[in-house]
Short mmCIF file of C-alpha atoms and ligand atoms in Angstrom, two decimals:
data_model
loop_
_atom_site.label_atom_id
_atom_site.label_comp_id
_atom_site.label_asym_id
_atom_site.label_seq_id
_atom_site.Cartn_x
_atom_site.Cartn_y
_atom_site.Cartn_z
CA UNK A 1 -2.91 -10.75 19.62
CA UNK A 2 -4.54 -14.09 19.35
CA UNK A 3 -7.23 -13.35 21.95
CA UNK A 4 -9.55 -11.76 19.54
CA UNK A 5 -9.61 -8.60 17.56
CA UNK A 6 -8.68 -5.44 19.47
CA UNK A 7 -11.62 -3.82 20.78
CA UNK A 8 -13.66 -0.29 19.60
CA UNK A 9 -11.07 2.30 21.32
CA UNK A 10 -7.84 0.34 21.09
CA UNK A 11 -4.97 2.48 20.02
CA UNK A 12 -2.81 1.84 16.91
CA UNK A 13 0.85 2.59 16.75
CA UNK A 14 1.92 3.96 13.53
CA UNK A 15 5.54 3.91 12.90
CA UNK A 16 5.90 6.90 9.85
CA UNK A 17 4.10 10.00 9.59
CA UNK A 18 3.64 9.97 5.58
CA UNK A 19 0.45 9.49 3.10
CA UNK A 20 0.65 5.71 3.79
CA UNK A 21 0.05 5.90 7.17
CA UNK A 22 -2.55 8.46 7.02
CA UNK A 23 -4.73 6.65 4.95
CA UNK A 24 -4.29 3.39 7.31
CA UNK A 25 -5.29 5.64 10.23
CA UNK A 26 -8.76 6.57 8.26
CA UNK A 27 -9.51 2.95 7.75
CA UNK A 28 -8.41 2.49 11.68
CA UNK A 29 -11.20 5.04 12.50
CA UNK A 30 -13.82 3.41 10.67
CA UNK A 31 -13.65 0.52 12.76
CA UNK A 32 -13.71 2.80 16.31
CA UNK A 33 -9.75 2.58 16.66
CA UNK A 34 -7.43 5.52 17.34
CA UNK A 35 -4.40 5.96 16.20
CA UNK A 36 -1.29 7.42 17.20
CA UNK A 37 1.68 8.21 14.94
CA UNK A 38 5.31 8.48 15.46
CA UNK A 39 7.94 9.87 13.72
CA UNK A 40 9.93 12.88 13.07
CA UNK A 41 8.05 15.21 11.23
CA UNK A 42 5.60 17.38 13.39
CA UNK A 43 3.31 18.14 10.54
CA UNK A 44 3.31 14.54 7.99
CA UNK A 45 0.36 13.59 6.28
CA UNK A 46 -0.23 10.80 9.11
CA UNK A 47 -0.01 13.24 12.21
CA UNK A 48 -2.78 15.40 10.74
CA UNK A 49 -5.52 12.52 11.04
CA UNK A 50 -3.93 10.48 13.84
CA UNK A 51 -5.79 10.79 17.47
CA UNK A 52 -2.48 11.10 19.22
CA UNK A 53 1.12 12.04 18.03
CA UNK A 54 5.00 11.45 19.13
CA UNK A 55 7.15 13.76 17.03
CA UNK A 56 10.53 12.23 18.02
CA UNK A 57 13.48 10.79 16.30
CA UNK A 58 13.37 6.48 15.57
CA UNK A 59 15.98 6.20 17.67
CA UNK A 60 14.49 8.67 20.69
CA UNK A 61 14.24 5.68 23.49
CA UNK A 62 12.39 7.12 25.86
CA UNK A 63 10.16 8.15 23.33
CA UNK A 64 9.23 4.99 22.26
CA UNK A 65 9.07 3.40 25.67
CA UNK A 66 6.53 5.82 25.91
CA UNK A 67 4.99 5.07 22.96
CA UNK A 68 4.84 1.41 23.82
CA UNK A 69 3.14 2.04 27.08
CA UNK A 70 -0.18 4.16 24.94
CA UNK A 71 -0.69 1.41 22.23
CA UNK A 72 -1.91 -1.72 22.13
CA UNK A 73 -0.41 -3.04 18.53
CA UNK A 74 2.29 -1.07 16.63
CA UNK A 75 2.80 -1.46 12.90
CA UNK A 76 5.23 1.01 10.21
CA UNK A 77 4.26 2.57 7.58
CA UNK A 78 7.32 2.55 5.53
CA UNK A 79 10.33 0.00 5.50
CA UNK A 80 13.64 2.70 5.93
CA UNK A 81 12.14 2.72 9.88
CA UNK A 82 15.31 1.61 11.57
CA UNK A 83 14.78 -1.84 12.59
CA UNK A 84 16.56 -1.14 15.67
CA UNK A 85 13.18 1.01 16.36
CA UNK A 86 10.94 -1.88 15.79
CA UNK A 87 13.48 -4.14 17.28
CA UNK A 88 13.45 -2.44 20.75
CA UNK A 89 9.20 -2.31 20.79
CA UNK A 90 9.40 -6.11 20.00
CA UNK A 91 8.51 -7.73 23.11
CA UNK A 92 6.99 -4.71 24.91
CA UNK A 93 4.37 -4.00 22.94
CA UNK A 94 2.66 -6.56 20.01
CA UNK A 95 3.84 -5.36 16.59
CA UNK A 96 2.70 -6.34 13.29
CA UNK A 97 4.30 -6.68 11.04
CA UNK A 98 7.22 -7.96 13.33
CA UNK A 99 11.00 -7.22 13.30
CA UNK A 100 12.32 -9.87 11.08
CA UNK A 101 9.88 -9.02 8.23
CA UNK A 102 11.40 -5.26 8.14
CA UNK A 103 14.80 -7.00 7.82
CA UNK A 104 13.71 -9.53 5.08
CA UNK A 105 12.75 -6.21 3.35
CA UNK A 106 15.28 -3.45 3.94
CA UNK A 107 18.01 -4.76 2.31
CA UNK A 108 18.02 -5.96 -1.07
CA UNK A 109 20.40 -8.78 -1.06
CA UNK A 110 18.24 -10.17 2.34
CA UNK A 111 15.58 -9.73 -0.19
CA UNK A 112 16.78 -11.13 -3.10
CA UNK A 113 17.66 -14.27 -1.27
CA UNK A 114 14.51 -14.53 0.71
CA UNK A 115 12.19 -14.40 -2.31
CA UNK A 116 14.59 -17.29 -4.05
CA UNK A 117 13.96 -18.92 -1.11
CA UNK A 118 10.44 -18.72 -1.05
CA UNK A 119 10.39 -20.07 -5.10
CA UNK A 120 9.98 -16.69 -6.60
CA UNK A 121 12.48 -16.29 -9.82
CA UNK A 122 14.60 -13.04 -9.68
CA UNK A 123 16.73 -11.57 -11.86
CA UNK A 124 20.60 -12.60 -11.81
CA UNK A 125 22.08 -10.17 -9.74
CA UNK A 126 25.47 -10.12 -7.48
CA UNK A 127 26.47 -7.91 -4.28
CA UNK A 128 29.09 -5.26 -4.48
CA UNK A 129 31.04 -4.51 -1.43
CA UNK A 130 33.83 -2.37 -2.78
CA UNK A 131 35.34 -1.32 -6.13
CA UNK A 132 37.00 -4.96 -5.98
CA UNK A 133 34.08 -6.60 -6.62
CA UNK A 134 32.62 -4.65 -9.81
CA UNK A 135 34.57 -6.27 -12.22
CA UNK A 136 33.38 -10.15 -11.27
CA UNK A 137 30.16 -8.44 -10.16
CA UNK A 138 29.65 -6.87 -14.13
CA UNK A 139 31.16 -10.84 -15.47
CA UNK A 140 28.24 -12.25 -13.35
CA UNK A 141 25.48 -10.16 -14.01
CA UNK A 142 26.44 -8.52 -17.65
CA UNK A 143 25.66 -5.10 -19.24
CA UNK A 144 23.52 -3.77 -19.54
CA UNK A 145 22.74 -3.60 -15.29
CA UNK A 146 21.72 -1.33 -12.77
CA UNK A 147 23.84 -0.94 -9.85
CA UNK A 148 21.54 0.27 -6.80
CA UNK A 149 22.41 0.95 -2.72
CA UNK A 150 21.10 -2.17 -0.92
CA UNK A 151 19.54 -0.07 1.83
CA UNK A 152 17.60 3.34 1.56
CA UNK A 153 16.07 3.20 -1.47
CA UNK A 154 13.10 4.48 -2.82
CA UNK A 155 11.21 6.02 -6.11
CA UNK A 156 14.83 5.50 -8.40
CA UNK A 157 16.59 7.13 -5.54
CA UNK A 158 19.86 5.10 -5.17
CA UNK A 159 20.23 3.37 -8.54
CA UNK A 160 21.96 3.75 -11.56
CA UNK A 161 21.50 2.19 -14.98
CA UNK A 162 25.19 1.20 -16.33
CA UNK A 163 26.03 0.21 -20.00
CA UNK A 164 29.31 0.48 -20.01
CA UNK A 165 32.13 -0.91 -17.21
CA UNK A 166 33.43 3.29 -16.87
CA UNK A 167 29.30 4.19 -16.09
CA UNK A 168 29.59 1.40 -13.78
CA UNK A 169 32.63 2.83 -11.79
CA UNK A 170 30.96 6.51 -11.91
CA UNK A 171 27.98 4.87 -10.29
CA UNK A 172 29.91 3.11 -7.92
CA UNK A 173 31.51 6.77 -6.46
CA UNK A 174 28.64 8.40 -6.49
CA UNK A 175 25.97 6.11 -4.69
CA UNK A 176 25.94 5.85 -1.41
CA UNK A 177 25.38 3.72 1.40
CA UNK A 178 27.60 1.26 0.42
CA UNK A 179 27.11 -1.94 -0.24
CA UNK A 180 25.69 -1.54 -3.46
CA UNK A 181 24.17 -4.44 -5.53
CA UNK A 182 24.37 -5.30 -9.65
CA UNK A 183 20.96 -6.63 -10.89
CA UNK A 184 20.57 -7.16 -14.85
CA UNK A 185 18.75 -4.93 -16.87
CA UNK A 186 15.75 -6.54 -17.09
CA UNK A 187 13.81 -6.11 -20.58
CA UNK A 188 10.63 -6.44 -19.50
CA UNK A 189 6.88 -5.81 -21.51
CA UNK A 190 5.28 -4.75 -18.13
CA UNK A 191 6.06 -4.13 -14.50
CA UNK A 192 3.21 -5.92 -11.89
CA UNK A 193 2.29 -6.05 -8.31
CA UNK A 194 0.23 -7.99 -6.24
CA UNK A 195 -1.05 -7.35 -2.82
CA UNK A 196 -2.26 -9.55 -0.12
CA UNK A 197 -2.76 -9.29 3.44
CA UNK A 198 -2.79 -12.03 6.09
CA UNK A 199 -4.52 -12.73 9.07
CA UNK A 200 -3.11 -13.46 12.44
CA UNK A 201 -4.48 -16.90 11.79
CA UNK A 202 -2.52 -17.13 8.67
CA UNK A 203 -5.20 -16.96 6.15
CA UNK A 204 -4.18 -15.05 3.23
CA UNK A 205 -6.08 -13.23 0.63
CA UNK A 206 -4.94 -11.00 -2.40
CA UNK A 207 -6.30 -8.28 -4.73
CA UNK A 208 -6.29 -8.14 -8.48
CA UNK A 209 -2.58 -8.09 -9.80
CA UNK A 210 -2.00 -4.40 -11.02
CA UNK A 211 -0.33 -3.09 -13.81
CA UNK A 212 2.38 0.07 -12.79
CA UNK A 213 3.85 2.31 -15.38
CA UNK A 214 6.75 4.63 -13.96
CA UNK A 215 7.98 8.21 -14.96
CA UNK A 216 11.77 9.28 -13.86
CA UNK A 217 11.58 6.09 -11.48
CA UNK A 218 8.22 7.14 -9.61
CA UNK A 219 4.50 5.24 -10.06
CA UNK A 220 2.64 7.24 -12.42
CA UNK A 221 -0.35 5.25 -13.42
CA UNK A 222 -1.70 1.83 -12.61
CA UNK A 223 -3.77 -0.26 -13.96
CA UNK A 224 -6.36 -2.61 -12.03
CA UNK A 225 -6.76 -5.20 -13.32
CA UNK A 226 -3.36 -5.78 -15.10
CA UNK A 227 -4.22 -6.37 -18.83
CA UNK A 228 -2.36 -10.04 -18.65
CA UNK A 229 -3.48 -13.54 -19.05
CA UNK A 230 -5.24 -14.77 -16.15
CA UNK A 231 -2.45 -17.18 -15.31
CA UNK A 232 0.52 -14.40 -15.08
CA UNK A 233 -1.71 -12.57 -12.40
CA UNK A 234 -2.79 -15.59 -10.18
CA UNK A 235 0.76 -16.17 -10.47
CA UNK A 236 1.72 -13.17 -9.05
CA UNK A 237 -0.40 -13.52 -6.46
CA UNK A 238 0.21 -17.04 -5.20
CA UNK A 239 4.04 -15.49 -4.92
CA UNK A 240 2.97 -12.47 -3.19
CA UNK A 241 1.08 -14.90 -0.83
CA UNK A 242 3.65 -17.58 -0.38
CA UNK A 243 6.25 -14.66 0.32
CA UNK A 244 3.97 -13.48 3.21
CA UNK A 245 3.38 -16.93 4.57
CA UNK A 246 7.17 -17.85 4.46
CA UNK A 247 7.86 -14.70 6.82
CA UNK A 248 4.55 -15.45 9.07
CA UNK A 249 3.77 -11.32 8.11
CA UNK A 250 1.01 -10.14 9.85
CA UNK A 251 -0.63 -7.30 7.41
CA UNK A 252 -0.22 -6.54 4.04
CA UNK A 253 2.70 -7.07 1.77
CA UNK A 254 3.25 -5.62 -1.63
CA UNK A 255 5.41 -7.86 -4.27
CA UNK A 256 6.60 -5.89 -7.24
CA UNK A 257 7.38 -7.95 -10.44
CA UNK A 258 8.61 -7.56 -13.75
CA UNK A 259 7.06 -9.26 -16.49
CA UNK A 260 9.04 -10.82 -19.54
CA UNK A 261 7.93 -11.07 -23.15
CA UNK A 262 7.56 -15.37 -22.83
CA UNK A 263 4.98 -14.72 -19.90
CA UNK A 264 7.77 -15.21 -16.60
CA UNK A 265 7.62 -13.08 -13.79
CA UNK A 266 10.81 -11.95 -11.60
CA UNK A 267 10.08 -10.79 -7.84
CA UNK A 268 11.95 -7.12 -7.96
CA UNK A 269 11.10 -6.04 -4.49
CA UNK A 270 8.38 -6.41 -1.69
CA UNK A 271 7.39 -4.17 0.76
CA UNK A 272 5.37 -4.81 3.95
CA UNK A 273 2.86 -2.84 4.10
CA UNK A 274 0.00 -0.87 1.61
CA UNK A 275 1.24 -0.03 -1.22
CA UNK A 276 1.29 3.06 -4.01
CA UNK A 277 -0.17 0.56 -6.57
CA UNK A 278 -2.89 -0.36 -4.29
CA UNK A 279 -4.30 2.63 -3.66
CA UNK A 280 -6.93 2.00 -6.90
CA UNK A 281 -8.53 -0.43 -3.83
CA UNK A 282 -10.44 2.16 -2.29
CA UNK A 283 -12.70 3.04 -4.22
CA UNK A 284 -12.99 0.14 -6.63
CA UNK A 285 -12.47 -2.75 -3.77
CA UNK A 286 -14.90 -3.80 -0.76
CA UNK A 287 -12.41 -3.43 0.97
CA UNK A 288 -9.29 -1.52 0.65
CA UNK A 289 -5.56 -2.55 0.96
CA UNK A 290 -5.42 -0.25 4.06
CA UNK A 291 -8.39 -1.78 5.35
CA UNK A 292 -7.03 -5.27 5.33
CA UNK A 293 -4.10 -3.86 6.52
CA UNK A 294 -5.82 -2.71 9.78
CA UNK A 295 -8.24 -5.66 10.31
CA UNK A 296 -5.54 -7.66 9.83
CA UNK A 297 -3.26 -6.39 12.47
CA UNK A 298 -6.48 -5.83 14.50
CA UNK A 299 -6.97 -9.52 15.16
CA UNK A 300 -9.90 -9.62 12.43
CA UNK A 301 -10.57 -12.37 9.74
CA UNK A 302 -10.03 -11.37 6.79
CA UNK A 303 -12.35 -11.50 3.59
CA UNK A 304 -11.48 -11.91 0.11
CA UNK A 305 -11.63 -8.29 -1.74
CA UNK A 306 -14.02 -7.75 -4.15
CA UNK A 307 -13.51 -5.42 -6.74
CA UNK A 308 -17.10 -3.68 -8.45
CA UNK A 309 -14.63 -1.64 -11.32
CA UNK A 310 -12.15 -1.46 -13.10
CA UNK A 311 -9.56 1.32 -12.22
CA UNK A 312 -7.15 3.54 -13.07
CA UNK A 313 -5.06 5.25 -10.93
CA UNK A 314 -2.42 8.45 -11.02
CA UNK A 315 0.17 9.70 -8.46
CA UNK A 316 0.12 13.29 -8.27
CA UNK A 317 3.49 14.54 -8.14
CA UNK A 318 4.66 18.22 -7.02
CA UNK A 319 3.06 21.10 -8.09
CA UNK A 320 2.32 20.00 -11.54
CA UNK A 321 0.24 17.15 -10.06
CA UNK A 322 -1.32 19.90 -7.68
CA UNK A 323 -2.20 21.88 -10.84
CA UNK A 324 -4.35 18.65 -12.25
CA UNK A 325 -6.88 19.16 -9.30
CA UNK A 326 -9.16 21.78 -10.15
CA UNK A 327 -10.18 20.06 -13.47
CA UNK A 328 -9.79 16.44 -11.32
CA UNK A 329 -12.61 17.56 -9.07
CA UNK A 330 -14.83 18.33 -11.82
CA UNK A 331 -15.14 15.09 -13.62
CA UNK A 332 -17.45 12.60 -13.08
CA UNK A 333 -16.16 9.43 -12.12
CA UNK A 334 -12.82 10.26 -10.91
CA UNK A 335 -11.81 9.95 -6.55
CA UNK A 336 -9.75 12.55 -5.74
CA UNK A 337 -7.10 12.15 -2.34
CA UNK A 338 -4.87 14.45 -1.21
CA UNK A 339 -2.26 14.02 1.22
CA UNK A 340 -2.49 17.72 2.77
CA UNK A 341 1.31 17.85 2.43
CA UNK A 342 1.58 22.24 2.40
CA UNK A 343 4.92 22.19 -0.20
CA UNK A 344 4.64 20.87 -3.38
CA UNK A 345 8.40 19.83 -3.86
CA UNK A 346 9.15 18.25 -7.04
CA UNK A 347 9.20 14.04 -7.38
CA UNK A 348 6.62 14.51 -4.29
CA UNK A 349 4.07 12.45 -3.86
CA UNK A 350 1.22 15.08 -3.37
CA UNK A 351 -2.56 12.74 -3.30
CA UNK A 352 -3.67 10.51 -6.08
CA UNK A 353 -6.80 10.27 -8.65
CA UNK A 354 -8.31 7.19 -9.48
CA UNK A 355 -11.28 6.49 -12.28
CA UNK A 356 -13.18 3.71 -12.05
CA UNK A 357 -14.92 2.40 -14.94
CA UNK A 358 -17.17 -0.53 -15.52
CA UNK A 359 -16.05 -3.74 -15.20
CA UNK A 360 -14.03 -5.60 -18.13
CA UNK A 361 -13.91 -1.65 -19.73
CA UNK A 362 -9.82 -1.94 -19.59
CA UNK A 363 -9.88 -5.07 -21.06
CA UNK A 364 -11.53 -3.29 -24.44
CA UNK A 365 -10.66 0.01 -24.23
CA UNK A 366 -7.08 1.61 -25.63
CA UNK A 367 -4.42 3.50 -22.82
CA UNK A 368 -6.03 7.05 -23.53
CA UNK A 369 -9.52 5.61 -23.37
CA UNK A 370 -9.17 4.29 -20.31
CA UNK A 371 -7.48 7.15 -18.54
CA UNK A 372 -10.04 9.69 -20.38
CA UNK A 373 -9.21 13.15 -18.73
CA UNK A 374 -6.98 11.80 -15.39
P1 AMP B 401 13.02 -0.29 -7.58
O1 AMP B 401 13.34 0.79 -6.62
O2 AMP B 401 13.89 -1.49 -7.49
O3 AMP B 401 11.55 -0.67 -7.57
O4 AMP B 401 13.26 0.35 -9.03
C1 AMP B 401 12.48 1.42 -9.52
C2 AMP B 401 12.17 1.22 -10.98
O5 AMP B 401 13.39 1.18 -11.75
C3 AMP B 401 11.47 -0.10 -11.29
O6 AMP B 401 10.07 0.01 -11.08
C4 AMP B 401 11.84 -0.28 -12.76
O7 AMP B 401 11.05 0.55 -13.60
C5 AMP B 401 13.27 0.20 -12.80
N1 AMP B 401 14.19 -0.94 -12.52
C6 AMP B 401 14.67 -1.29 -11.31
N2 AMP B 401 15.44 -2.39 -11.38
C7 AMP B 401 15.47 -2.75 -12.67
C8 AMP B 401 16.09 -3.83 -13.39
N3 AMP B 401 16.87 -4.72 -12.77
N4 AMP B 401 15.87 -3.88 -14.72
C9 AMP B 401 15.10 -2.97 -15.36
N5 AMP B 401 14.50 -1.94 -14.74
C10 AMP B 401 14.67 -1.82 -13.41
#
């Protein structure tokens, strides 16, 4: 990879076959690549746009032997790809982000201590092995907490909020894998992520720290730019880039944060690679998260983003966010994606909607202002 970027034609391995990946493989084709997905499900958003496809299980060997003979850089799409997978195409094939980044970010107590290690404040927290260790876990940590699998997790899925030592035992039976680990309840005003993507050369550059609200555990809105003082977002993102600099990532890495009342941020979780809050960066950015991601991993320098808006941005979810689109389409303003997913299951993550509006506008204009008719 450090003989220059990959040239028009190369093929990009995409590890995943969901929304992520197929909006990676659009920016992929805009700069001549092809792209050729793997994963499990015949029909994900990813397979529909890639130029080739591998339906096969991640732990299929010969299939990925295969796969590592018809690419010439692989890369994942989402983190709960066994690193075992990645693991066994280290080595035969360039892949970016490696091996030891997926570890750093699978589990959360690898997580927890990397970012600590890296100078980014977390929450107190404490692993739980067994049922022996709640009780000095819950001592540690205190009540209110939230007790969540370490592994596997995604969108609330595998967490519990516990008030009480008897909620805490429930949640203990019920969620599975085990371990689990006990983080604090953290009261914070705002939840924030920053994304950056780095270079091969190690530059680094970041996008405007974002703003997330959640509904039942899922993104439902964000905000771009967050609405905090300038100093709480460049702080974000000079931890977002220090945490991809201290794991030598190749592509982009998104660092989730919670936000307290005094003005601290605590790291919550990163993931390596785009990022639901990011998705606001294609149509208000330059250049968009999952462009970086691909010039990055491409061999290409990478630019600062500039952003021309301000934007808001809203997941739409099952059929109810399905129902949205009809009126979506009609307004003015407003950048309609959909993932072509056929079932509209509820908590799914269907497409998203973002308005742009001029910049500063968030910075004046109240919640329901700013979101208008999204
Ligand atoms: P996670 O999967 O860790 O990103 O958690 C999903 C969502 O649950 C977060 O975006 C928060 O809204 C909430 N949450 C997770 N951990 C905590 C915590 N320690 N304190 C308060 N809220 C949390």
């Amino acid at each position: 990879m450090s003989s220059g970027p990959l040239a028009p034609g190369a093929r990009i391995g995409i590890l995943g076959t969901g929304q992520l990946g197929r909006m990676s493989a659009l920016s992929a084709a805009r700069l001549g690549y092809r792209t050729h997905v793997f994963g499990p499900e015949a029909d994900g958003p990813g397979m529909q746009v890639a130029t080739a496809r591998t339906c096969a299980a991640y732990d299929d060997t010969a299939a990925l032997t295969a796969f590592a003979g018809q690419v010439d850089v692989v890369t994942f799409e989402f983190e709960n790809v066994p690193h075992a997978t990645l693991a066994a195409l280290d080595g035969r094939v360039a892949c970016a982000p490696g091996a030891q980044v997926l570890a750093n970010c699978q589990d959360r107590l690898v997580e927890k201590r990397f970012m600590a290690a890296a100078g980014v404040p977390v929450g107190p927290w404490a692993p739980v092995e067994s049922a022996a260790d709640l009780a000095a876990a819950i001592a540690a940590v205190g009540l209110p907490a939230v007790l969540k699998t370490t592994r596997l997790g995604y969108d609330g899925r595998g967490q519990a909020v516990v008030h009480t030592v008897e909620d805490a035992k429930a949640a203990l039976a019920r969620l599975a894998p085990h371990p689990l680990i006990l983080e604090a309840f953290i009261p914070f005003v705002a939840e924030i992520s920053a994304i950056v993507a780095r270079g091969t050369d190690g530059s680094v550059v970041s996008f405007d720290a974002v703003e997330n609200r959640h509904t039942h555990h899922i993104l439902d809105l964000s905000f771009a730019p967050a609405r905090i003082p300038a100093g709480v977002g460049a702080a974000a993102r000079r931890h977002a880039m220090a945490l991809a600099t201290a794991q030598d990532l190749v592509g982009v890495l998104a660092v989730e944060f919670f936000l307290l009342a005094d003005g601290r941020l605590l790291g919550n979780e990163m993931a390596p690679r785009p990022h639901n809050s990011g998705h606001w960066t294609m149509d208000a950015c330059d250049v968009s998260q999952f462009d970086l991601h691909i010039r990055a991993i491409a061999g290409w320098p990478l630019t600062a983003p500039a952003r021309h808006a301000d934007a808001v941005m809203r997941n739409l979810i099952g059929a109810e966010g399905m129902a949205r689109c009809p009126a979506m389409m009609a307004m003015p303003g407003v950048a309609l994606h959909l993932y072509g997913k056929a079932e509209a299951r509820p908590g799914r993550k269907m497409g998203h909607a973002t308005r742009c509006l001029p910049l500063g506008a968030l910075g004046y204009l109240p919640d329901a202002g700013a979101l208008g008719e999204l």
